[in-house]
Each structure stands twice: as structure tokens, then as C-alpha cells.
CSV table of C-alpha atoms in Angstrom, one decimal:
chain,number,residue,atom,x,y,z
G,1,MET,CA,105.6,110.5,105.9
G,2,VAL,CA,109.0,112.5,105.0
G,3,THR,CA,111.6,111.6,107.6
G,4,VAL,CA,114.7,113.9,107.5
G,5,GLU,CA,118.2,112.9,108.7
G,6,GLY,CA,121.3,114.5,109.1
G,7,ASP,CA,123.4,116.8,111.5
G,8,ALA,CA,121.7,120.0,110.0
G,9,VAL,CA,118.4,119.1,109.9
G,10,ALA,CA,117.7,116.7,112.8
G,11,ALA,CA,116.0,119.0,114.6
G,12,SER,CA,113.2,119.2,112.0
G,13,GLY,CA,112.0,115.8,112.8
G,14,THR,CA,109.3,114.3,110.9
G,15,VAL,CA,107.3,115.7,108.1
G,16,ARG,CA,104.1,113.9,108.1
G,17,GLY,CA,101.7,113.4,104.7
G,18,PRO,CA,98.3,115.1,104.7
G,19,ARG,CA,95.9,113.5,107.4
G,20,ASP,CA,93.3,111.2,106.2
G,21,PRO,CA,89.9,112.9,106.6
G,22,HIS,CA,88.2,109.9,106.9
G,23,ARG,CA,89.8,108.3,109.8
G,24,ALA,CA,87.2,109.1,112.2
G,25,MET,CA,84.4,108.0,110.2
G,26,ALA,CA,85.7,104.3,110.6
G,27,ARG,CA,85.2,104.5,114.1
G,28,ALA,CA,81.3,104.1,114.0
G,29,PRO,CA,79.9,100.9,112.2
G,30,HIS,CA,79.0,101.5,108.8
G,31,GLY,CA,75.1,101.6,108.2
G,32,ALA,CA,74.2,101.8,111.9
G,33,ALA,CA,71.3,104.0,113.3
G,34,PRO,CA,72.7,107.6,114.4
G,35,HIS,CA,71.1,106.8,117.7
G,36,PRO,CA,69.8,103.8,119.6
G,37,ALA,CA,66.0,103.0,118.8
G,38,HIS,CA,64.8,103.1,122.3
G,39,ARG,CA,65.8,106.6,122.4
G,40,ALA,CA,63.4,107.3,119.9
G,41,ILE,CA,60.5,107.3,122.4
G,42,PRO,CA,60.0,110.3,124.4
G,43,ARG,CA,60.4,110.3,128.0
G,44,ALA,CA,57.4,112.5,128.9
G,45,PRO,CA,54.4,110.3,129.3
G,46,HIS,CA,52.2,112.6,127.4
G,47,ARG,CA,54.3,112.3,124.4
G,48,ALA,CA,55.3,108.7,124.9
G,49,LEU,CA,51.6,107.5,124.6
G,50,VAL,CA,51.1,109.1,121.5
G,51,SER,CA,54.7,108.8,119.7
G,52,PRO,CA,54.3,105.8,117.0
G,53,ALA,CA,58.1,105.0,118.2
G,54,LEU,CA,56.6,103.7,121.6
G,55,TRP,CA,54.2,101.2,119.6
G,56,ARG,CA,56.9,100.1,117.1
G,57,GLY,CA,58.8,99.2,120.0
G,58,ALA,CA,56.0,97.3,121.8
G,59,ALA,CA,55.3,95.3,118.6
G,60,HIS,CA,58.8,94.5,118.2
G,61,LEU,CA,59.3,93.1,121.7
G,62,ALA,CA,55.9,91.2,121.3
G,63,GLY,CA,57.6,90.0,118.1
G,64,ASP,CA,60.8,88.4,119.9
G,65,THR,CA,58.4,85.7,120.9
G,66,VAL,CA,58.7,84.3,117.3
G,67,ALA,CA,62.5,85.1,117.2
G,68,GLY,CA,62.8,83.0,120.4
G,69,LEU,CA,61.0,80.1,119.2
G,70,VAL,CA,63.0,80.1,115.7
G,71,GLY,CA,66.2,80.3,117.9
G,72,LEU,CA,65.4,77.6,120.0
G,73,THR,CA,64.7,75.4,116.9
G,74,LEU,CA,67.8,76.3,115.5
G,75,LEU,CA,69.7,75.5,118.7
G,76,LEU,CA,67.8,72.1,118.8
G,77,VAL,CA,68.6,71.1,115.1
G,78,LEU,CA,72.1,72.1,115.7
G,79,THR,CA,72.3,70.1,118.9
G,80,LEU,CA,71.0,67.0,116.8
G,81,GLY,CA,73.4,67.3,114.3
G,82,VAL,CA,76.3,67.4,117.0
G,83,MET,CA,74.8,64.4,118.3
G,84,LEU,CA,74.8,62.4,115.1
G,85,LEU,CA,78.2,63.8,114.2
G,86,PRO,CA,79.9,60.1,114.8
G,87,VAL,CA,77.4,59.3,111.6
G,88,ALA,CA,79.2,61.7,109.3
G,89,LEU,CA,76.7,61.1,106.5
G,90,ILE,CA,74.0,62.7,108.6
G,91,GLY,CA,75.6,64.6,111.2
G,92,LEU,CA,77.5,67.0,108.9
G,93,PRO,CA,74.6,67.9,106.6
G,94,VAL,CA,72.3,68.5,109.4
G,95,MET,CA,75.2,70.9,111.1
G,96,VAL,CA,75.6,72.6,107.4
G,97,ALA,CA,71.9,73.3,107.1
G,98,ALA,CA,71.9,74.7,110.6
G,99,GLY,CA,74.5,76.9,110.0
G,100,TRP,CA,73.0,78.3,106.8
G,101,ALA,CA,69.6,78.6,108.6
G,102,LEU,CA,71.5,80.8,111.2
G,103,ASP,CA,72.7,83.1,108.6
G,104,ARG,CA,69.2,83.2,107.4
G,105,PHE,CA,67.7,83.9,110.5
G,106,ALA,CA,70.4,86.8,111.5
G,107,ALA,CA,69.3,88.4,108.0
G,108,ALA,CA,65.7,88.4,109.0
G,109,GLU,CA,66.4,89.7,112.3
G,110,ARG,CA,68.3,92.5,110.8
G,111,VAL,CA,65.4,93.2,108.4
G,112,ARG,CA,63.1,93.1,111.2
G,113,TYR,CA,65.1,95.6,113.2
G,114,ALA,CA,65.2,97.8,110.5
G,115,ALA,CA,61.5,97.9,109.8
G,116,THR,CA,60.2,98.2,113.7
G,117,CYS,CA,63.4,100.0,115.0
G,118,ALA,CA,64.6,101.9,112.1
G,119,LEU,CA,68.0,100.3,113.1
G,120,GLY,CA,70.1,99.6,110.2
G,121,ILE,CA,72.4,96.6,111.4
G,122,PRO,CA,75.1,95.7,108.7
G,123,ALA,CA,75.2,92.3,107.4
G,124,GLN,CA,78.4,90.1,108.7
G,125,PRO,CA,80.5,88.4,106.0
G,126,ARG,CA,79.0,85.3,104.8
G,127,PRO,CA,81.0,82.1,104.7
G,128,VAL,CA,81.3,80.5,101.4
G,129,LEU,CA,80.1,77.2,101.5
G,130,SER,CA,81.3,74.2,99.2
G,131,ARG,CA,79.6,71.1,97.9
G,132,SER,CA,81.6,68.9,100.4
G,133,PRO,CA,79.7,69.0,103.6
G,134,LEU,CA,82.9,68.5,105.8
G,135,ARG,CA,84.5,71.4,104.1
G,136,SER,CA,81.2,73.4,104.7
G,137,ALA,CA,81.2,72.5,108.2
G,138,ARG,CA,84.9,73.4,108.8
G,139,THR,CA,84.2,76.7,107.1
G,140,LEU,CA,81.1,77.3,109.4
G,141,ALA,CA,82.9,76.1,112.3
G,142,THR,CA,85.8,78.4,111.9
G,143,ALA,CA,83.9,81.4,111.0
G,144,ARG,CA,83.4,84.1,113.5
G,145,CYS,CA,80.4,85.5,112.2
G,146,THR,CA,78.5,81.7,113.0
G,147,TRP,CA,79.5,82.2,116.6
G,148,ARG,CA,78.3,85.4,117.0
G,149,GLN,CA,74.7,84.4,115.4
G,150,LEU,CA,75.2,81.0,117.5
G,151,GLY,CA,75.6,83.4,120.7
G,152,TYR,CA,72.5,85.6,119.4
G,153,CYS,CA,70.3,82.5,119.2
G,154,VAL,CA,71.5,81.2,122.8
G,155,ALA,CA,70.7,85.0,124.3
G,156,VAL,CA,67.4,85.5,122.3
G,157,VAL,CA,66.1,82.5,123.8
G,158,PRO,CA,65.6,83.5,127.5
G,159,LEU,CA,65.4,87.2,126.4
G,160,SER,CA,62.1,86.9,124.3
G,161,LEU,CA,60.4,85.1,127.2
G,162,VAL,CA,61.4,88.0,129.4
G,163,THR,CA,60.5,90.7,126.7
G,164,SER,CA,57.4,89.6,125.3
G,165,VAL,CA,55.9,88.4,128.8
G,166,THR,CA,57.0,92.0,130.2
G,167,VAL,CA,55.4,93.9,127.4
G,168,ALA,CA,52.3,91.8,127.5
G,169,LEU,CA,51.8,92.4,131.3
G,170,ALA,CA,52.8,96.5,130.8
G,171,TRP,CA,49.8,96.9,128.9
G,172,ALA,CA,47.4,93.9,129.9
G,173,VAL,CA,47.4,94.7,133.5
G,174,PRO,CA,46.5,98.6,133.2
G,175,LEU,CA,44.0,98.0,130.4
G,176,THR,CA,42.2,94.9,132.5
G,177,LEU,CA,42.5,96.9,135.8
G,178,LEU,CA,41.3,100.3,134.7
G,179,PRO,CA,37.8,99.6,134.0
G,180,LEU,CA,37.5,97.5,137.3
G,181,PRO,CA,34.9,99.7,139.0
G,182,LEU,CA,32.5,98.4,136.0
G,183,TYR,CA,32.6,94.9,136.6
G,184,TYR,CA,34.3,94.2,140.1
G,185,ALA,CA,31.0,93.6,141.8
G,186,ARG,CA,29.7,90.7,138.7
G,187,LEU,CA,32.7,88.5,139.8
G,188,GLY,CA,32.3,85.4,142.1
G,189,GLY,CA,31.6,86.6,145.3
G,190,GLY,CA,31.0,90.2,144.6
G,191,HIS,CA,34.5,91.3,145.0
G,192,ALA,CA,38.1,90.8,143.2
G,193,VAL,CA,41.3,89.8,144.7
G,194,ILE,CA,44.4,91.3,143.2
G,195,TRP,CA,47.5,89.5,144.8
G,196,ARG,CA,46.6,89.9,148.4
G,197,PHE,CA,44.6,93.3,148.0
G,198,THR,CA,40.8,92.3,147.9
G,199,VAL,CA,38.5,94.7,146.1
G,200,ALA,CA,35.0,94.5,147.6
G,201,SER,CA,34.0,98.4,147.5
G,202,LEU,CA,33.8,101.1,145.2
G,203,ASP,CA,36.4,103.1,146.8
G,204,SER,CA,38.8,100.3,146.7
G,205,ALA,CA,37.9,99.5,143.2
G,206,LEU,CA,38.8,103.4,142.3
G,207,LEU,CA,42.3,103.3,143.7
G,208,VAL,CA,43.2,100.2,141.7
G,209,SER,CA,41.9,101.7,138.7
G,210,GLY,CA,43.8,105.0,139.4
G,211,LEU,CA,47.0,102.9,140.0
G,212,ALA,CA,46.5,101.3,137.0
G,213,LEU,CA,45.9,104.3,135.0
G,214,LEU,CA,49.3,105.9,136.7
G,215,ALA,CA,51.2,102.6,135.9
G,216,GLY,CA,50.0,102.3,132.1
G,217,VAL,CA,50.9,106.3,131.8
G,218,PHE,CA,54.4,106.3,133.8
G,219,VAL,CA,55.4,102.6,134.1
G,220,SER,CA,54.7,100.9,131.0
G,221,PRO,CA,56.5,103.2,128.5
G,222,LEU,CA,59.5,103.2,130.4
G,223,LEU,CA,59.4,99.3,130.9
G,224,VAL,CA,59.3,99.5,127.0
G,225,ARG,CA,61.8,101.8,126.9
G,226,ALA,CA,64.1,99.7,128.7
G,227,LEU,CA,63.5,96.5,127.2
G,228,LEU,CA,64.1,98.1,123.7
G,229,ALA,CA,67.4,99.1,124.8
G,230,VAL,CA,68.5,95.5,126.2
G,231,ASP,CA,67.1,94.2,123.0
G,232,THR,CA,68.9,96.5,120.6
G,233,ALA,CA,72.0,96.5,122.6
G,234,LEU,CA,72.2,92.9,121.8
G,235,ALA,CA,71.2,92.8,118.2
G,236,ARG,CA,73.9,95.5,117.6
G,237,THR,CA,76.6,93.5,119.6
G,238,LEU,CA,75.9,90.1,117.9
G,239,LEU,CA,74.4,90.8,114.7
G,240,ALA,CA,76.6,93.4,113.2
G,241,PRO,CA,80.2,92.7,112.1
G,242,PRO,CA,83.1,92.7,114.9
G,243,LEU,CA,84.5,96.2,115.4
G,244,ASP,CA,87.8,95.2,114.0
G,245,LEU,CA,86.2,93.8,110.8
G,246,GLU,CA,84.2,97.0,110.5
G,247,LEU,CA,87.3,99.0,110.4
G,248,THR,CA,89.3,96.5,108.3
G,249,ARG,CA,86.2,97.2,105.6
G,250,ARG,CA,86.2,100.7,106.1
G,251,VAL,CA,90.2,101.2,105.6
G,252,GLU,CA,89.6,98.8,102.3
G,253,GLU,CA,87.0,100.9,101.1
G,254,LEU,CA,89.1,104.3,101.6
G,255,THR,CA,92.4,102.7,100.1
G,256,GLU,CA,90.4,101.5,97.0
G,257,GLY,CA,88.7,104.8,96.9
G,258,ARG,CA,91.9,106.9,97.2
G,259,ALA,CA,93.3,104.5,94.5
G,260,GLN,CA,90.4,105.4,92.1
G,261,LEU,CA,91.0,109.1,93.1
G,262,VAL,CA,94.7,109.1,92.1
G,263,ALA,CA,94.0,107.2,88.9
G,264,ALA,CA,91.3,109.7,87.9
G,265,VAL,CA,93.8,112.6,88.6
G,266,GLU,CA,96.4,111.0,86.5
G,267,ALA,CA,93.8,110.5,83.9
G,268,GLU,CA,93.0,114.2,84.0
G,269,ARG,CA,96.5,115.0,83.6
G,270,ARG,CA,97.0,112.9,80.7
G,271,ARG,CA,93.9,114.4,79.2
G,272,ILE,CA,95.2,118.0,79.8
G,273,GLU,CA,98.5,117.0,78.2
G,274,ARG,CA,96.9,115.8,75.0
G,275,ASP,CA,94.7,118.7,75.0
G,276,LEU,CA,97.8,121.1,75.3
G,277,HIS,CA,99.8,119.1,73.0
G,278,ASP,CA,97.3,118.8,70.3
G,279,GLY,CA,95.3,122.0,70.7
G,280,ALA,CA,97.1,125.1,71.9
G,281,GLN,CA,100.5,124.0,71.1
G,282,GLN,CA,99.6,123.5,67.5
G,283,ARG,CA,97.7,126.6,67.2
G,284,LEU,CA,100.9,128.5,68.3
G,285,VAL,CA,102.9,126.3,65.9
G,286,ALA,CA,100.6,127.7,63.0
G,287,VAL,CA,100.8,131.4,64.5
G,288,SER,CA,104.6,131.1,64.5
G,289,MET,CA,104.6,129.6,60.6
G,290,ALA,CA,102.2,132.5,59.7
G,291,LEU,CA,104.3,134.8,61.1
G,292,GLY,CA,107.3,133.6,59.6
G,293,ARG,CA,105.8,133.9,56.0
G,294,ALA,CA,105.0,137.3,57.0
G,295,LEU,CA,108.5,138.3,58.1
G,296,SER,CA,109.4,136.8,54.6
G,297,ARG,CA,107.4,139.5,52.8
G,298,LEU,CA,108.3,142.2,55.2
G,299,ARG,CA,112.2,141.6,54.3
G,300,LYS,CA,111.5,141.9,50.7
G,301,SER,CA,109.2,145.3,51.2
G,302,GLY,CA,111.7,147.0,53.3
G,303,ASP,CA,109.7,147.9,56.1
G,304,ASP,CA,112.1,147.5,58.9
G,305,GLY,CA,110.1,148.7,61.7
G,306,THR,CA,106.9,146.4,60.8
G,307,ARG,CA,109.5,143.5,60.4
G,308,GLN,CA,111.2,144.0,64.0
G,309,ILE,CA,107.6,143.9,65.6
G,310,VAL,CA,107.1,140.5,63.5
G,311,GLU,CA,110.2,139.0,64.3
G,312,GLN,CA,109.8,139.9,68.3
G,313,ALA,CA,106.4,138.2,67.7
G,314,ARG,CA,107.4,135.2,66.1
G,315,ALA,CA,110.3,134.7,69.0
G,316,ASP,CA,107.8,134.9,71.4
G,317,ALA,CA,105.5,132.6,70.1
G,318,ARG,CA,108.3,130.1,69.7
G,319,GLU,CA,109.1,130.8,73.6
G,320,ALA,CA,105.5,130.4,74.4
G,321,ILE,CA,105.8,127.1,72.3
G,322,THR,CA,108.7,126.0,74.5
G,323,GLU,CA,107.2,126.8,77.6
G,324,LEU,CA,103.8,124.8,76.9
G,325,ARG,CA,106.0,121.7,75.6
G,326,ASP,CA,107.5,122.0,78.9
G,327,LEU,CA,104.3,122.3,80.8
G,328,ALA,CA,102.8,119.5,78.9
G,329,ARG,CA,105.9,117.2,79.4
G,330,GLY,CA,105.6,118.2,83.3
G,331,LEU,CA,102.2,117.0,83.6
G,332,HIS,CA,102.4,113.5,81.8
G,333,PRO,CA,104.8,112.9,79.2
G,334,PRO,CA,103.7,110.7,76.4
G,335,VAL,CA,106.8,109.0,76.6
G,336,LEU,CA,106.1,107.7,80.0
G,337,THR,CA,102.9,106.3,78.8
G,338,ASP,CA,104.3,104.7,75.7
G,339,ARG,CA,107.7,103.1,76.8
G,340,GLY,CA,107.7,103.7,80.9
G,341,LEU,CA,110.1,105.3,83.2
G,342,ALA,CA,113.4,104.4,81.6
G,343,ALA,CA,112.6,106.2,78.4
G,344,ALA,CA,111.1,109.1,80.0
G,345,LEU,CA,113.4,109.7,82.8
G,346,SER,CA,116.3,109.4,80.1
G,347,ALA,CA,115.0,112.2,78.5
G,348,VAL,CA,114.5,114.1,81.7
G,349,ALA,CA,118.1,113.7,82.1
G,350,ALA,CA,119.4,114.6,78.9
G,351,ARG,CA,117.8,118.0,79.4
G,352,ALA,CA,119.4,118.5,82.8
G,353,PRO,CA,121.8,120.9,83.3
G,354,VAL,CA,123.9,118.7,85.8
G,355,PRO,CA,125.1,115.5,84.3
G,356,VAL,CA,122.6,112.4,85.5
G,357,THR,CA,123.2,108.8,85.6
G,358,VAL,CA,119.7,107.0,85.3
G,359,ASP,CA,119.5,103.2,86.4
G,360,VAL,CA,115.9,101.7,86.2
G,361,GLN,CA,114.9,98.4,86.5
G,362,VAL,CA,111.3,97.9,87.1
G,363,GLU,CA,110.2,94.6,85.6
G,364,PRO,CA,106.7,94.2,85.6
G,365,ARG,CA,105.9,97.6,84.8
G,366,PRO,CA,104.4,99.3,87.8
G,367,PRO,CA,100.8,100.9,87.7
G,368,ALA,CA,100.4,104.0,85.7
G,369,ALA,CA,99.6,105.8,89.1
G,370,VAL,CA,102.8,104.8,90.6
G,371,GLU,CA,104.8,105.4,87.4
G,372,ALA,CA,103.5,109.1,87.4
G,373,VAL,CA,104.4,109.8,91.0
G,374,ALA,CA,107.8,108.1,90.6
G,375,TYR,CA,108.3,110.6,87.4
G,376,PHE,CA,107.2,113.6,89.0
G,377,VAL,CA,109.5,112.9,92.3
G,378,VAL,CA,112.6,112.5,90.1
G,379,THR,CA,111.9,115.3,87.9
G,380,GLU,CA,111.1,117.7,91.0
G,381,ALA,CA,114.0,116.3,92.9
G,382,LEU,CA,116.4,117.1,89.6
G,383,THR,CA,115.0,120.5,89.4
G,384,ASN,CA,115.7,121.1,92.9
G,385,VAL,CA,119.6,119.8,92.5
G,386,ALA,CA,119.7,122.4,89.6
G,387,LYS,CA,118.5,125.5,91.6
G,388,HIS,CA,119.8,124.8,94.8
G,389,ALA,CA,122.4,122.2,95.3
G,390,GLN,CA,125.4,123.4,93.1
G,391,ALA,CA,126.2,119.8,92.5
G,392,ASP,CA,128.7,118.6,90.0
G,393,ARG,CA,126.5,115.2,89.0
G,394,ALA,CA,123.4,113.5,90.1
G,395,TRP,CA,122.1,110.0,89.8
G,396,VAL,CA,118.9,108.4,89.9
G,397,GLU,CA,118.2,104.5,90.7
G,398,ILE,CA,114.8,102.7,90.7
G,399,ARG,CA,114.2,99.2,91.4
G,400,ARG,CA,111.2,96.9,92.0
G,401,SER,CA,111.3,94.2,94.4
G,402,GLY,CA,108.0,92.2,94.6
G,403,ASP,CA,105.4,94.9,95.1
G,404,ARG,CA,107.7,97.3,96.1
G,405,LEU,CA,109.2,100.4,93.9
G,406,THR,CA,112.2,102.2,95.5
G,407,VAL,CA,113.2,105.4,93.9
G,408,THR,CA,116.6,107.0,95.0
G,409,ILE,CA,117.9,110.2,93.8
G,410,GLY,CA,121.5,111.7,95.0
G,411,ASP,CA,123.5,114.3,94.2
G,412,ASP,CA,127.0,115.6,95.4
G,413,GLY,CA,126.2,119.0,96.4
G,414,ARG,CA,126.3,121.3,99.3
G,415,GLY,CA,123.3,119.4,101.4
G,416,GLY,CA,121.2,120.8,103.7
G,417,ALA,CA,118.0,120.2,102.3
G,418,ASP,CA,115.1,121.3,104.6
G,419,PRO,CA,111.6,120.1,103.9
G,420,ALA,CA,110.3,123.7,105.3
G,421,GLY,CA,112.7,125.8,103.5
G,422,GLY,CA,110.6,125.7,100.5
G,423,SER,CA,112.6,123.2,98.3
G,424,GLY,CA,109.4,121.4,97.4
G,425,LEU,CA,110.2,118.3,99.5
G,426,ALA,CA,106.9,118.9,101.3
G,427,GLY,CA,105.1,118.6,97.9
G,428,LEU,CA,106.7,115.6,97.2
G,429,ALA,CA,105.7,114.0,100.4
G,430,ALA,CA,102.4,114.5,99.6
G,431,ARG,CA,102.4,113.3,96.3
G,432,VAL,CA,103.9,110.1,97.6
G,433,ALA,CA,101.6,109.7,100.4
G,434,GLY,CA,98.8,109.5,97.8
G,435,VAL,CA,99.6,106.1,97.0
G,436,ASP,CA,100.7,105.0,100.5
G,437,GLY,CA,104.5,105.8,100.1
G,438,ARG,CA,107.1,107.3,101.9
G,439,LEU,CA,109.9,109.7,101.4
G,440,HIS,CA,113.0,109.8,103.2
G,441,VAL,CA,115.6,112.5,102.9
G,442,THR,CA,119.4,112.6,104.0
G,443,SER,CA,121.1,116.0,103.6
G,444,PRO,CA,123.9,116.8,106.0
G,445,PRO,CA,125.6,120.1,105.4
G,446,GLY,CA,128.4,119.7,102.9
G,447,GLY,CA,126.2,117.0,101.2
G,448,PRO,CA,125.8,114.2,99.6
G,449,THR,CA,121.8,114.9,99.6
G,450,LEU,CA,120.0,111.5,99.2
G,451,ILE,CA,116.2,111.2,98.6
G,452,LYS,CA,114.6,107.8,98.5
G,453,VAL,CA,111.1,106.8,98.0
G,454,ASP,CA,109.3,103.6,98.6
G,455,MET,CA,106.1,102.7,97.2
G,456,GLN,CA,103.8,99.9,96.8
G,457,CYS,CA,102.9,98.7,93.7
G,458,GLY,CA,100.1,96.3,94.6
């Protein structure tokens, strides 16, 4: 971010760096399915009955019985560990074992949801246990994931009873009553009693069979869909990491990725600089030397016309060498890699048309990417001073305090620097923002102009 202060440019407000395109991506849990699993079941009855998602969902709900039994067992073991807590040698290991089993149970449930519901649930951060039961118990007791997994166990026990029984009845009742006309007469007394309704004739049996068919076609898929929605909502809420942890993890990933990208760009700049220095520049030097030898022979031959052409070609070659050397130095000067900011900026100050005082104290040495940004900011700022400031002198001060690097560039010129006026300040802001830095410009009319950059070295 670039904050421009001063009377002449106070209206310009704040110039922000490039917006992070990945910001919106951090809102959704990483690895989660794009849609809830129950939405894969079609609403239309004729499509739902032939949909594999319906039968996978029904199988998943039936498997909730096992999950409920495992959850109940873990709760009982954990309760036993708490009851035995006064006897530390027995209670603590039991609690630690129960906490470890909770984590394994949650991992197994995530696998089950992925297999039956195509629901990818990201794993929660796992607590690091030590050999000491007391420390391990304290770690588990203070870990958010432990309490979320415990909450899942508490909720899955009654929920599994409801889901497994309901899904069993949703399919068993229609399948049992559908062939009722074929067997009602063979029952005891020659009739069947369904709740308070007695089936003693073929007409009543056909009526019940028809209602059972309608229930199996229309009601049962809706029940499975509704129960699966509740079941997956519970898993997504308690088995996935909390939203704040997920956002923190995404920010860390994006920060690390951006740092790797900045490092890769700086490495590519260094490669281009080496190629220019060792390749094109050396060939131009060889061409200039060859032209010099040709010029010596032409002077002896007396061919003035050709000599002037060769002299002009040699002058152009020398100018191209100078421009290529300046270009390579602007990309990434070798002295910056070899000797650091102090030596590199001293060379820049020596070439500047305005007297520049350089004061650099950056021990320990910052990372290469941060050094490159600081060098670029100083060189660009001094270029702006030479072109626009009409200054008599300029100064550069760089300090490192802890993990912060502060770069200050000032001049006694006419001031009035405007980021929107083509002075290159917007480009500096973008470069600084790439390493989580901020650039502030103070440039009132009449000067002085002060550019301050704050970057993190960690």
C-alpha cells in the first residue's frame, strides 16, 4: 500500500497494491466437496430410484450404526479414564488412549464419507503427543480438534440410532407391505393388522399395497435425502477444521506460495543478468575490438569513407555495450549478490548525477528477495530524483530492526510527487507489496520528498 501525504497530494488518498486474486478462494474449506452429498440424489422419484447416489446414501446411513457403537465405546472409555483420574497412573493413560482413538475414529469417518458420499473433508491438525502421559493429556485437553471430535462422538450416538432405524423402516416397510395381497390370508386368523387398520379382504390388501408402493417411490427417497443432509452437515461441521484455522492455513499457503514466486522471479532476473553479461555483452565487446582492428588498417590504407563508417559502427557498439551493462545492472547487479546492499547502493550513488549520501546498516543480511526489492526501490527513486526533483542532494538510509527492514530515500527538490503522475511510484508500490511491504510518500510542494519503505525480512 502506498500512502501519499502532503498538502499538494492529500486528495490523492491511498494507492493500494495489487489485490490478491486468491483472497476469495480462502472462504471455502480446502478439499471440501463442491456440493453437499444429498444434492446428488435427484428430487424426481423416477430418477432417484435408479440413482447410485440414493443407494450409496442409504448404505451410508445404515453404516451409522457402526459409527454410533464406536462413538459410544469411546465415550465410555473416556468416562472411565476421567473416573480413574485420581489414580493418575491408570486414568491418564486411559484418557490419552481415548484421545488418540478419537483422532483415529475421526480419520476413519472422513474416509467413510469420502467413499460413500463423495464428500472430501479436510483433516484437522493433529495434536503432537509426548512420552509423558501428563503432557499428552494436557495437549489433548487444550486442543480444539479433540473437543470437536468429542462433540461428534456425542452427536453421532443418538443420530446414528435415528438414521439407521429410519432408513431401515423407510425401505423395509414398503417392501414388506407391497406383496401383502399374496400372503395376508395365510396369516393367523386370515387377516393382518397394521397399526389400527385390519386387512381382511383383497380390496383392503390392495389398498395397503398401493400405499406402500407410493411410500417407497415418493417418501423413502426423500427420507434418505433429508437424513443424509443432516448427517453430512454434522460431519462437515465437526470433522473439518474450524473456519478460522482453515483461513489461517490458506493464508499461510498463499504467503509461502507468493514468497516462492518472488524468489523464483529474482532467480530468473539473476539468470538473465548473467546471460547478458557473459553472452551478448561479451560478443559486443568482441565486435568492438574487431572494429578497432579494422579501423587501424583503414587508417593506414587512406580510405576515409570506409573509415568513418567503421568509426560510427564502433561508437554504436560501445554505446550498446554501455546500455547493455546498465540494463544488466538494473536487473540484478552481481555486487548485490556478492557484497550486499551497502556496496551495491554505493555504486549506484557514485553514478548518480545528484550527490547522494548512503547509510546502510542491515545486520544480519536480509533475504535475497528483500535485498533485491530494496535495491530496486532505491535505484528507481534516485532515477526519479534525477529526472523530476531538480534536487541539489539526496540521501538513502536503510536500517534493519529485528525482522523489519526500513528503507528511506529523501531529496531537497521541488516536491509534489504524485503516484498517478507517471513518476513510477505505483510500480514501486506493486514491487514492495510483493514482499508484504508498505511504501509511504511524503511530498509537499516545494519539498522535501521523503519515500519510506517498510518490509518484513522473516
